Amino acid sequence: MKARIHVSLKPGVLDPQGKAILGALESMGVDGVSDARQGKLIELDLADTDPDAARARVDDMCRRLLANTVIETYDIDLSE
Amino acid sequence: MKARIHVSLKPGVLDPQGKAILGALESMGVDGVSDARQGKLIELDLADTDPDAARARVDDMCRRLLANTVIETYDIDLSE
């Protein structure tokens, strides 16, 4: 089973990488982009076969290691 | 319209961040994780209202700026 974890900065937290992307797009002449945010994508290969158990385990990993829940939010996508 | 872009390293490309995550999980006593890869998550707020046009524009941004297609792959999710 594979887990795809999206870790994003909470709204209001300064995001210099996102600002750099927005500035670069503008300097390239790309318009119509009003905001850009950069987060992390973490992909795990899991031995679990039960989706509920896998989700609980990945949630635990996120809280303990993968995300800083003071400034970041995360969501988990599971697939076979 | 919002675009969520996942940028991942191609298989075979060395991923020190992923290896660090795997090592940290093992040292925390988490088992059953056979591989970890870290990529980038980029979220854009777009003025476009047509999904096809938005996808073509974001694809162009990925190729020109957001992904290094020599070593990275990307996929695009659009939502309202």
Coordinates of C-alpha atoms in Angstrom, one line a residue, chain A:
Chain A
M1 CA 0.0 0.0 0.0
K2 CA 1.2 3.5 -0.8
A3 CA 0.7 6.7 1.2
R4 CA 0.9 10.1 -0.4
I5 CA 1.2 12.8 2.3
H6 CA 0.7 16.5 1.5
V7 CA 2.3 18.9 4.0
S8 CA 1.3 22.5 3.6
L9 CA 2.1 25.6 5.6
K10 CA -1.0 26.9 7.5
P11 CA -2.6 30.1 6.1
G12 CA -0.8 33.2 7.4
V13 CA 2.6 31.4 7.9
L14 CA 5.2 33.2 5.8
D15 CA 6.2 31.2 2.7
P16 CA 9.3 32.5 1.1
Q17 CA 9.5 29.6 -1.4
G18 CA 5.9 30.4 -2.6
K19 CA 6.7 34.1 -2.9
A20 CA 9.8 33.2 -5.0
I21 CA 7.7 31.1 -7.3
L22 CA 5.1 33.9 -7.7
G23 CA 7.9 36.4 -8.4
A24 CA 9.5 34.1 -11.0
L25 CA 6.2 33.5 -12.8
E26 CA 5.6 37.3 -12.9
S27 CA 9.1 38.0 -14.3
M28 CA 8.5 35.3 -16.9
G29 CA 5.4 37.2 -18.1
V30 CA 2.9 34.6 -16.7
D31 CA -0.2 36.4 -15.4
G32 CA -3.4 35.3 -13.8
V33 CA -1.7 33.6 -10.8
S34 CA -2.8 35.4 -7.6
D35 CA -1.0 33.2 -5.0
A36 CA 1.6 30.4 -4.8
R37 CA 2.4 28.2 -1.8
Q38 CA 5.0 25.5 -1.6
G39 CA 4.8 22.5 0.6
K40 CA 6.2 19.0 0.8
L41 CA 5.1 15.8 -0.8
I42 CA 6.1 12.6 1.0
E43 CA 5.5 9.2 -0.5
L44 CA 5.7 6.0 1.6
D45 CA 5.6 2.4 0.6
L46 CA 3.8 0.5 3.5
A47 CA 3.6 -3.1 4.4
D48 CA 0.0 -2.6 5.7
T49 CA -2.9 -4.1 3.9
D50 CA -5.8 -2.6 6.0
P51 CA -6.5 1.0 5.0
D52 CA -7.8 2.0 8.4
A53 CA -4.7 0.7 10.2
A54 CA -2.4 2.2 7.6
R55 CA -4.1 5.6 7.9
A56 CA -3.8 5.6 11.7
R57 CA -0.1 4.6 11.5
V58 CA 0.7 7.3 8.9
D59 CA -1.2 9.9 10.9
D60 CA 1.0 9.0 13.9
M61 CA 4.2 9.3 11.7
C62 CA 3.0 12.8 10.5
R63 CA 2.4 14.0 14.0
R64 CA 5.7 12.7 15.4
L65 CA 8.0 13.4 12.5
L66 CA 6.8 14.4 9.1
A67 CA 4.8 17.6 9.8
N68 CA 5.3 20.4 12.3
T69 CA 1.7 20.8 13.4
V70 CA 2.4 24.2 14.9
I71 CA 2.8 25.8 11.4
E72 CA 1.8 23.0 9.0
T73 CA -1.3 21.0 8.1
Y74 CA -1.2 17.6 6.3
D75 CA -3.5 15.2 4.5
I76 CA -3.0 11.6 3.6
D77 CA -4.0 9.8 0.4
L78 CA -3.8 6.0 0.4
S79 CA -3.7 3.8 -2.7
E80 CA -3.0 0.2 -3.5

